[in-house]
XYZ file of C-alpha atoms in Angstrom:
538
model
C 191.090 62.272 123.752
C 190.326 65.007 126.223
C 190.392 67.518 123.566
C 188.796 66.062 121.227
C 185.684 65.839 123.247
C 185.923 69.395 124.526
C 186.753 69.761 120.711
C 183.623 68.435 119.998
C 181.602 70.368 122.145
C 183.315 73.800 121.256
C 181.787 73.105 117.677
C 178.353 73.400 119.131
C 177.962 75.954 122.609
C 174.804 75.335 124.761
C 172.358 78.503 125.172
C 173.026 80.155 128.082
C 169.899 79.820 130.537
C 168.306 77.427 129.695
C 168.006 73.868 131.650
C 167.511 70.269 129.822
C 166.088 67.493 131.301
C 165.998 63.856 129.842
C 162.130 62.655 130.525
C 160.400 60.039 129.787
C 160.678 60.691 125.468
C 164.312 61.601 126.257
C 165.061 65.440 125.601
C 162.719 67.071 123.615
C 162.297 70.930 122.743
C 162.228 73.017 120.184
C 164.628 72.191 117.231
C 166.897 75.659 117.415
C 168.267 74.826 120.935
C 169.276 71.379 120.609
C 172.598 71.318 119.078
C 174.233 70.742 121.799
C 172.434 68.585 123.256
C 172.764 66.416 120.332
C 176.286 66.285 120.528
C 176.639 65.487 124.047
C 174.417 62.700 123.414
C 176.789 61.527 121.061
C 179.336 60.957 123.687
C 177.148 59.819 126.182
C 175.774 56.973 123.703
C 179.927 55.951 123.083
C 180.337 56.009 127.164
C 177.025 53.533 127.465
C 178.526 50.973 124.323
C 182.133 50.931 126.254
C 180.333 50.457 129.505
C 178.756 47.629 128.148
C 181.995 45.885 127.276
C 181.094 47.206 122.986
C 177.282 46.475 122.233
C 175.429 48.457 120.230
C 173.654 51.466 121.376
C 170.851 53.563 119.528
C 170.591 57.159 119.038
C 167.071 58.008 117.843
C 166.333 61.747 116.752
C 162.275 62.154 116.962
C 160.360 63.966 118.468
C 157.171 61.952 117.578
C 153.193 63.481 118.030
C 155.227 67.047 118.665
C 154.637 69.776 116.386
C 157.208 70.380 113.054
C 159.317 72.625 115.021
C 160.267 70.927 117.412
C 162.831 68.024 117.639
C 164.641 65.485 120.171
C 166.743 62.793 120.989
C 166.148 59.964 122.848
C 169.080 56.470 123.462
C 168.853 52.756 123.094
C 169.725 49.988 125.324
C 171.182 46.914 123.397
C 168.020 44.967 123.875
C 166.381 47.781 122.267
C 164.882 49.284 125.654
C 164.651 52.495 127.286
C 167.775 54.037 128.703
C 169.031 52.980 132.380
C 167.685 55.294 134.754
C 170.858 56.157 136.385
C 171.946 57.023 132.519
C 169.145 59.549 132.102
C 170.859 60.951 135.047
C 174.387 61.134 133.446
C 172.767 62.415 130.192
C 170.686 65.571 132.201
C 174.032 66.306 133.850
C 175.638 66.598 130.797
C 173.115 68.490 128.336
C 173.609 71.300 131.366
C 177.487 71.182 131.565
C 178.161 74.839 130.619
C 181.649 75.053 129.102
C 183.300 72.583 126.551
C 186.126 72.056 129.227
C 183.240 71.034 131.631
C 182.092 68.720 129.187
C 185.120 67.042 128.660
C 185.765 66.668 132.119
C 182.702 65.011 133.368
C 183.026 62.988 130.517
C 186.675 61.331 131.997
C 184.626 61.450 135.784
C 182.001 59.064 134.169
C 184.311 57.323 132.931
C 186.541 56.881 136.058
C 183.419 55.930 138.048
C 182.267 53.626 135.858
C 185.718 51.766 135.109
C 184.956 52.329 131.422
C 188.095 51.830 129.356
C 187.913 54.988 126.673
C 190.716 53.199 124.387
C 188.085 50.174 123.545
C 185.527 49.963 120.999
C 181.980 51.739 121.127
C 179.408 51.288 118.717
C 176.548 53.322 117.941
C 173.112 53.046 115.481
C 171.503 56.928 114.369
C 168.284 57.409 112.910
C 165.985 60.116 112.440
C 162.208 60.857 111.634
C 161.667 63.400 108.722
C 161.155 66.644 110.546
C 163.607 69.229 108.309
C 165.884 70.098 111.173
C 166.749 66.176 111.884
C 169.382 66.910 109.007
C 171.461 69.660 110.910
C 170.740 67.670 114.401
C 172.165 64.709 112.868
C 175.641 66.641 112.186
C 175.895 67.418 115.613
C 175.818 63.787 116.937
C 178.263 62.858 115.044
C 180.625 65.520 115.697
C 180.004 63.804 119.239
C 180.496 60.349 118.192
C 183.800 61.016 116.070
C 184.913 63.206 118.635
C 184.781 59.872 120.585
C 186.062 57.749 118.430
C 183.253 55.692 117.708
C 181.909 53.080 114.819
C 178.440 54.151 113.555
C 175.986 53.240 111.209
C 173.664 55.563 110.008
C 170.164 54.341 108.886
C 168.963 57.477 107.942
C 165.434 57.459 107.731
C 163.529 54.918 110.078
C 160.480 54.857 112.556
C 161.532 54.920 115.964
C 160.663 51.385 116.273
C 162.771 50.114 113.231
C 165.600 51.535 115.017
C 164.941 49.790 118.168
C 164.712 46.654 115.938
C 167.959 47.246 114.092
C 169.673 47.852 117.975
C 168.160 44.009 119.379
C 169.236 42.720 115.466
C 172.961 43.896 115.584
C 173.563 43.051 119.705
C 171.890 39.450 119.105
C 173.607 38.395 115.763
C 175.180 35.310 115.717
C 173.067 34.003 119.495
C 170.419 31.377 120.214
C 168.412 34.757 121.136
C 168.998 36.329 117.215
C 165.975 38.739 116.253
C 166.189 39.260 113.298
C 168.628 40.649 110.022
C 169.696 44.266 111.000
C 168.172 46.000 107.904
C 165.261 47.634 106.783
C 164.072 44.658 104.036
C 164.761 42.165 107.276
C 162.617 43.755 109.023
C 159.377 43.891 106.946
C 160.316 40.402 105.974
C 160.435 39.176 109.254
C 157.061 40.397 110.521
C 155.577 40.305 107.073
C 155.985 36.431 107.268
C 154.830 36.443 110.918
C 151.587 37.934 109.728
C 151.022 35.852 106.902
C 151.463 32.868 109.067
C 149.361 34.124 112.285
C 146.731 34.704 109.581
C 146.513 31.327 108.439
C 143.363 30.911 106.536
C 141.630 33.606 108.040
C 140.842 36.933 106.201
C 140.414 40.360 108.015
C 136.931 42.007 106.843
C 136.565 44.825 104.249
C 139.419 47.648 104.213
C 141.955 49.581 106.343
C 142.418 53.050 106.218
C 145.856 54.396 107.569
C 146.421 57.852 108.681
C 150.229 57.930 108.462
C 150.503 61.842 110.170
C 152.267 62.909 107.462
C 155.601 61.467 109.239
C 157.964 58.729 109.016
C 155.617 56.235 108.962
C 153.546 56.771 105.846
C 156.836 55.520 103.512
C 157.529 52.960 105.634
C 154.367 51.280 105.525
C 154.009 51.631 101.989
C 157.402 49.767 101.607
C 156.088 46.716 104.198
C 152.832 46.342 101.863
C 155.047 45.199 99.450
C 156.308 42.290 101.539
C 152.547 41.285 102.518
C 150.104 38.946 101.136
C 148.175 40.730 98.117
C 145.362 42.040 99.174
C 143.314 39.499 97.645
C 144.606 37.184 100.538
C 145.418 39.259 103.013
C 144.763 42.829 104.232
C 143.132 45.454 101.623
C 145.369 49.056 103.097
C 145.346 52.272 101.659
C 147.422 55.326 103.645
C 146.598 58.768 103.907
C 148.605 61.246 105.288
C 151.833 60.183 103.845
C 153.358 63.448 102.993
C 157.218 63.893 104.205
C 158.077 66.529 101.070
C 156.487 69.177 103.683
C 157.381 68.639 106.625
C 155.923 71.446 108.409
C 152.493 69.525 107.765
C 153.600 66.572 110.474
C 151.089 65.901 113.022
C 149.094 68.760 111.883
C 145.283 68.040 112.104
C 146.324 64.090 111.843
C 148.074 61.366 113.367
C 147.321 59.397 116.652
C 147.466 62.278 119.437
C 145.270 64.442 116.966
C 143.000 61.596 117.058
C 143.344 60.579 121.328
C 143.051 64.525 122.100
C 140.142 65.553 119.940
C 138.184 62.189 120.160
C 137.128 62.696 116.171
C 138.766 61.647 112.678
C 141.633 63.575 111.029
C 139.786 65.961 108.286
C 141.280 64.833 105.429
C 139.492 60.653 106.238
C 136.926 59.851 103.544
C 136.445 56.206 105.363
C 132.219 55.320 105.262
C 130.210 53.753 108.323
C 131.994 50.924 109.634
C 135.033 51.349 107.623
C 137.878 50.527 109.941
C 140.796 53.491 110.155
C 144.059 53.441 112.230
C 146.281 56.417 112.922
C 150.116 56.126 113.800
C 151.715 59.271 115.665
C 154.801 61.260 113.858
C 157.540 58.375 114.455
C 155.475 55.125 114.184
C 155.431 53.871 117.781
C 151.694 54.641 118.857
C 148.927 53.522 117.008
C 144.807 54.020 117.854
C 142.035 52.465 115.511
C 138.562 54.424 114.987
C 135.558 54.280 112.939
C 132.300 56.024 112.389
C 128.832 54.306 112.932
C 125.882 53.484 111.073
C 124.283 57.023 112.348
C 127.555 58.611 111.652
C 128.890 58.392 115.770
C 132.745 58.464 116.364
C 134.210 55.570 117.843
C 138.032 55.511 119.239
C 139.627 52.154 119.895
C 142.792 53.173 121.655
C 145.050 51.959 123.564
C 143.219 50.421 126.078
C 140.805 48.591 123.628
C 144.247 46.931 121.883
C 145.161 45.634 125.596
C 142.190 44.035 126.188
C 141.663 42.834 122.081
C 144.859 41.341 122.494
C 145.230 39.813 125.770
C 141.764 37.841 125.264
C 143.333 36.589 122.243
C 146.607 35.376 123.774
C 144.518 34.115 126.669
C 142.765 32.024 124.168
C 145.471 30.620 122.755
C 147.656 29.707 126.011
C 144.065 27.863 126.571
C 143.973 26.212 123.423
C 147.363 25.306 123.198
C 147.102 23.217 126.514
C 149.266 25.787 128.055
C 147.169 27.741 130.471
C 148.358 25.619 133.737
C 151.631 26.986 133.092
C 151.685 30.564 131.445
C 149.773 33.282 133.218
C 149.060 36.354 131.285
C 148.929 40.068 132.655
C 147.428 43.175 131.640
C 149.241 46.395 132.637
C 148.026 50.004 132.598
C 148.457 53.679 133.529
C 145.762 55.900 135.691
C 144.697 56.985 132.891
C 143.004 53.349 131.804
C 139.582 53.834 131.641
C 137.700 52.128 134.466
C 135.528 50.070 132.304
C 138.774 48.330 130.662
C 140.014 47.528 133.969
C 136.919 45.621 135.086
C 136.607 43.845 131.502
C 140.154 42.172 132.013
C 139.336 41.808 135.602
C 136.121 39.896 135.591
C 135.371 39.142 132.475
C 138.683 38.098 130.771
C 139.887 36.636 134.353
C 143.508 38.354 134.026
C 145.711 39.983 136.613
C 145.860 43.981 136.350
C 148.922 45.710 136.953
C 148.874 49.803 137.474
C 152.109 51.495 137.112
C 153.182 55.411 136.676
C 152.276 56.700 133.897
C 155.313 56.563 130.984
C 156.092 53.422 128.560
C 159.390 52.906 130.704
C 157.329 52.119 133.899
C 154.846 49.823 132.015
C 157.562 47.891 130.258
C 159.345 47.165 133.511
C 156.183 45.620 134.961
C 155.311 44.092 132.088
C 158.745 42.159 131.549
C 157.867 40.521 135.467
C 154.755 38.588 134.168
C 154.983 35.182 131.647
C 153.208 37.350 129.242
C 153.095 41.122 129.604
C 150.511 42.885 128.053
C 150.965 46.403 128.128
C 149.126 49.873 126.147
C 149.407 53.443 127.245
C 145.893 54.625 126.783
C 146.924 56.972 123.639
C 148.187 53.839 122.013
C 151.896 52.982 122.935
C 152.249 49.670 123.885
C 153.553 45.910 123.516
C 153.708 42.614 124.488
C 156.659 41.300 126.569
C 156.868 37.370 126.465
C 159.816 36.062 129.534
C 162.305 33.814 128.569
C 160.705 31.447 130.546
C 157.464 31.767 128.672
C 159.076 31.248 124.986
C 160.989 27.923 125.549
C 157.702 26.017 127.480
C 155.914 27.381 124.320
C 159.039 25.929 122.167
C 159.386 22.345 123.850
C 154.917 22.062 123.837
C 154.083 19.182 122.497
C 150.151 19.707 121.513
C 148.013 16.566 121.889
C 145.517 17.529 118.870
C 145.343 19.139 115.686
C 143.449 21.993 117.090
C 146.159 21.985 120.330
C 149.038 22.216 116.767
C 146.827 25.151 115.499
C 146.469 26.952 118.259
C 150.308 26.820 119.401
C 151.275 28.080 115.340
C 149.361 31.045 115.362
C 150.445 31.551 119.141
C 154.834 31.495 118.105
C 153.659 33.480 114.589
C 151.982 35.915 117.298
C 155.171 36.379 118.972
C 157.468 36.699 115.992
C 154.471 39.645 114.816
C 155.235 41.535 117.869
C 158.253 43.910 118.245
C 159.196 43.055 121.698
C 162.047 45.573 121.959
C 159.072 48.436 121.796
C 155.596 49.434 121.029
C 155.785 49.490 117.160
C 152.259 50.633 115.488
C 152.720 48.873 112.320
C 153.686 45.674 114.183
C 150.763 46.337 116.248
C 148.703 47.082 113.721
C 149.143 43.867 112.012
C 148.389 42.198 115.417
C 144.928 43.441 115.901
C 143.957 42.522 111.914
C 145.116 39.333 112.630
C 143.077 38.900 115.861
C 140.203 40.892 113.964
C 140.182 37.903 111.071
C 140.552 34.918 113.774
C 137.373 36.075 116.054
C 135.679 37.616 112.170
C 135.244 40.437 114.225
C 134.463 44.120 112.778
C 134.718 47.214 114.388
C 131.180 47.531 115.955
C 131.954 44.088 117.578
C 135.058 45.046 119.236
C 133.770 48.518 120.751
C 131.030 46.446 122.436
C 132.925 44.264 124.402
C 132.874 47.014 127.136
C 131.332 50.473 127.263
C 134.046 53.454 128.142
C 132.919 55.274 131.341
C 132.470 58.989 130.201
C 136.124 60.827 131.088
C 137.605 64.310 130.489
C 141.432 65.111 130.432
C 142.444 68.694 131.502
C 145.652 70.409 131.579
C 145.784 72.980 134.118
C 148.427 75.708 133.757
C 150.740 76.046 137.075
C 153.991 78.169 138.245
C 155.779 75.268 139.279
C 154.607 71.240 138.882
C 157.084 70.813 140.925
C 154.867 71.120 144.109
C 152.559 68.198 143.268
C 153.977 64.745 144.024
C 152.026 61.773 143.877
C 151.890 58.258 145.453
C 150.112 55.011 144.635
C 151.648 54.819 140.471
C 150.376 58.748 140.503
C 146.558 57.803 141.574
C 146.837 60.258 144.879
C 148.736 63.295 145.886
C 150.504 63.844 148.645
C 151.900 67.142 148.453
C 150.572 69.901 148.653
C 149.106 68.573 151.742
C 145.551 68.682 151.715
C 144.438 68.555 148.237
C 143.729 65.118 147.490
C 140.938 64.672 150.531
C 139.530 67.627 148.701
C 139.598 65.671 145.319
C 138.136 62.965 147.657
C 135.519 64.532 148.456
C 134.420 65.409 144.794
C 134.574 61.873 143.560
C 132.385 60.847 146.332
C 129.520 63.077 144.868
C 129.022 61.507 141.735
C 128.285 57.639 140.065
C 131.255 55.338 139.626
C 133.534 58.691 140.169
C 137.251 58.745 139.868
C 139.781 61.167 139.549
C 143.738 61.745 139.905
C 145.572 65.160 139.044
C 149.579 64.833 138.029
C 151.870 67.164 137.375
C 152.980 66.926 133.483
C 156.836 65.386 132.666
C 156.809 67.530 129.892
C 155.455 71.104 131.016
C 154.481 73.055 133.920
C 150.841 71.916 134.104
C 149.479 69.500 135.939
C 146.578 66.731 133.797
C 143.415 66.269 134.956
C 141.353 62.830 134.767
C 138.299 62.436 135.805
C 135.884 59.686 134.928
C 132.256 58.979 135.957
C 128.846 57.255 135.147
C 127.458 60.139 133.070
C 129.114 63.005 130.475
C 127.903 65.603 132.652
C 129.329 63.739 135.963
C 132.545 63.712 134.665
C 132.996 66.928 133.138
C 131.605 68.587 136.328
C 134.242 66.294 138.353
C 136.920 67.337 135.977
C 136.390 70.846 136.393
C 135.906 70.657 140.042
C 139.143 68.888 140.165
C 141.033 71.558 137.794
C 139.971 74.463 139.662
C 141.145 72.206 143.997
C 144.787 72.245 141.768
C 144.817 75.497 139.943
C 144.070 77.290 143.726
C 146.925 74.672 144.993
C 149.324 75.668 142.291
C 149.157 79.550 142.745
């Protein structure tokens, strides 16, 4: 076995000089130096399946809103959640093993430590997104995987999500907790049929436009209209931005971080006034909704608007239902949730706020501690977590009235809609237009539930991010010492000021936020803010 690992390896050197780390999104780089990477992850994902006595574990290659050239890799837990911490450990450690012979030892040291019998089975799930290089990338996992001697399946091409779908599917066959049939037509027929059912009677208002960025998702949600209600009865879509025979034009001027980042509509949208639009990002797993006003105004409904949409929904329900003495429901957010969200859910939707660091790992942890877990990254990455607990006192309910019985149906065809495993945007997106049809709500009346404080994001340029750690789920600095009274001091000067600088998982720079009663207020507090860390970070 030892050889062929080091065999495996051999077939694909790392670069000399350069260092990998496994973030938050996994690895992620540019496509030319991951080969080896790719491999080792192979044999990483067979250690994690023995470890774990055989389940299935998922190998995803994306590397979602990133530009075409670039690529990554990111694992799957059997439940379909992130990677163990002390895993993304392992994995760093091994991306940066120079020699094949060092690969193949730490391989047997992990395997030693962890008691992990190499002779048993391991099982492994691949997909990829469509960027051209995913081909080659793919090739080099499973050099890693055979040279490990593992089963895999290969779905080919999948959104992230449908992958962490297929994971839950295969590890829960055959159990009280089954989710689902581990293809591609069981999923859109499983949430297809949880939308047609949440929707009930109810019909969402004029037409969706979907802004597919030209990645994975475009195809994919072309193949789950098919399983939905005609439109006629259900939800009238059309998709732009569908275009995976080039795939140098992913995530170029379209897609959900185009959207976030430049706070307007992808060129290529024709939608009118009041038409409502959605945009997914490269791999399907963020989603943010827009639309343009009566006088022609850009409005973003991101991530934070989805939270709040859909927790007042659930809350309403749980109510109801006869359920809200015993199933509390949480909201939980990054720093970067704007201010105005927080007080909505706060005081005017009576729900408990969470505030974790920012990356989905952190707020899926906190969100799987509440009954219900509500939980969106402000640029549109987010679920809803539901505890054990939760789903059998909604199962053995007995409602007292027909409108109790009503309430409680759309509630359990709520929960089937929602990919638990991971923020999905077509799931998601078929959440909010069914919570758009029940309160016969358009886009104008969901932006004015709350108004946005004005708030500018900066990325500041450092020699090493290294030097800025943070406190308080990354709201304050401590290091280098000093800086955040100065930061204090700023926010004190202007209306309803705020402001937090952290150093980027992804780059050296360290991001900005700022967010204040006025435009002006907060792009003067942004600045002043940018310029305290860019004399820090000299």
């Amino acid at each position: 076995m030892a050889d062929a690992i080091a065999e495996a390896a051999r077939r694909h050197p790392a670069p000399e000089g350069l260092v990998y780390t496994y973030g938050t999104a996994g690895f992620r780089t540019k496509a030319e130096v991951l080969d080896s990477v790719m491999t080792r992850c192979g044999l990483i994902a067979a250690l994690r399946s023995r470890a774990l006595k055989g389940k299935w574990i998922g190998v995803m290659i994306t590397a979602s809103h990133n530009p075409p050239q670039d690529n990554g890799v990111k694992l799957v837990e059997p439940l379909g959640n992130m990677l163990q911490e002390e895993w993304e450990v392992i994995s760093t450690v091994m991306a940066n093993k120079a020699t094949p012979e060092d690969v193949s030892k730490y391989y047997h040291e992990i395997a030693a430590q962890y008691k992990i019998d190499l002779s048993s089975p391991a099982r492994v799930v691949v997909a990829r997104d469509t960027r051209a290089s995913g081909a080659r990338l793919l090739n080099c996992v499973t050099d890693g995987l055979k040279g490990a001697d593992v089963e895999y399946k290969d779905y080919g091409f999948l959104t992230t999500p449908q992958l962490h779908y297929m994971v839950r599917c295969l590890n829960t066959e055959g159990t009280p907790e089954s989710y689902g049939i581990a293809t591609e037509k069981g999923y859109y027929e499983k949430f297809a049929q949880a939308f047609k059912t949440a929707l009930g009677s109810k019909r969402p208002q004029g037409h969706l436009t979907v802004d597919g960025a030209n990645g994975v998702g475009g195809p994919k949600l072309t193949e789950l209209i098919k399983y939905l209600p005609p439109k006629e009865e259900g939800l009238d879509i059309s998709v732009i931005n569908d275009n995976v025979i080039k795939p140098e034009s992913l995530n170029v001027d379209c897609g959900a971080d185009f959207v976030k980042t430049n706070q307007r509509a992808p060129p290529s949208s024709k939608a009118g006034p009041g038409d409502r639009c959605c945009s997914l990002d490269g791999d399907a797993d963020r989603i943010v909704f827009y639309f343009r006003d009566a006088n022609n105004m850009f409005h973003l409904l991101d991530g934070d608007r989805i939270a709040t949409l859909v927790a007042s929904f659930l809350g309403d329900l749980v109510r109801q239902s006869g359920l809200a003495e015993s199933i509390k429901i949480g909201v939980v957010q990054t720093a970067y949730a704007n201010g105005a969200a927080t007080n909505y859910v706060e005081k005017n939707l009576k729900l408990k706020v969470d505030c974790t660091a920012t990356g989905v790992k952190y707020l899926h942890h906190a969100a799987e501690k509440l009954d219900v877990g509500v939980y969106f990254e402000a640029n549109g990455h987010g679920t809803v977590i539901f505890s054990a607990d939760t789903l059998e006192t909604i199962e053995k309910h007995e409602p007292r009235s027909p409108a109790q019985k009503e309430a409680l149906d759309v509630l359990s065809a709520c929960i089937n809609l929602i990919n638990q495993a991971v923020g999905d945007a077509l799931s998601d997106m078929l959440l909010v237009e069914v919570v758009l049809a029940h309160k016969n709500w358009g886009p104008q009346e969901w932006l004015s539930t709350y108004d946005d404080l004005p708030n500018r994001l900066l990325k500041v340029i450092v020699a090493d991010r290294r030097i800025f750690e943070t406190t308080d789920a990354e709201r304050r600095l401590v290091k280098p010492e000093g800086i955040q009274k100065e930061i204090d001091q700023e926010v004190q000067k202007v209306r309803q000021g705020r402001s937090f600088a952290r150093a980027s998982g992804t780059e050296d720079a360290v991001r900005v936020y700022a967010e204040a009663a006025t435009r002006a207020e907060a792009d003067d507090l942004a600045r002043k803010v940018a310029d305290i860390v860019k004399s820090a970070g000299k």
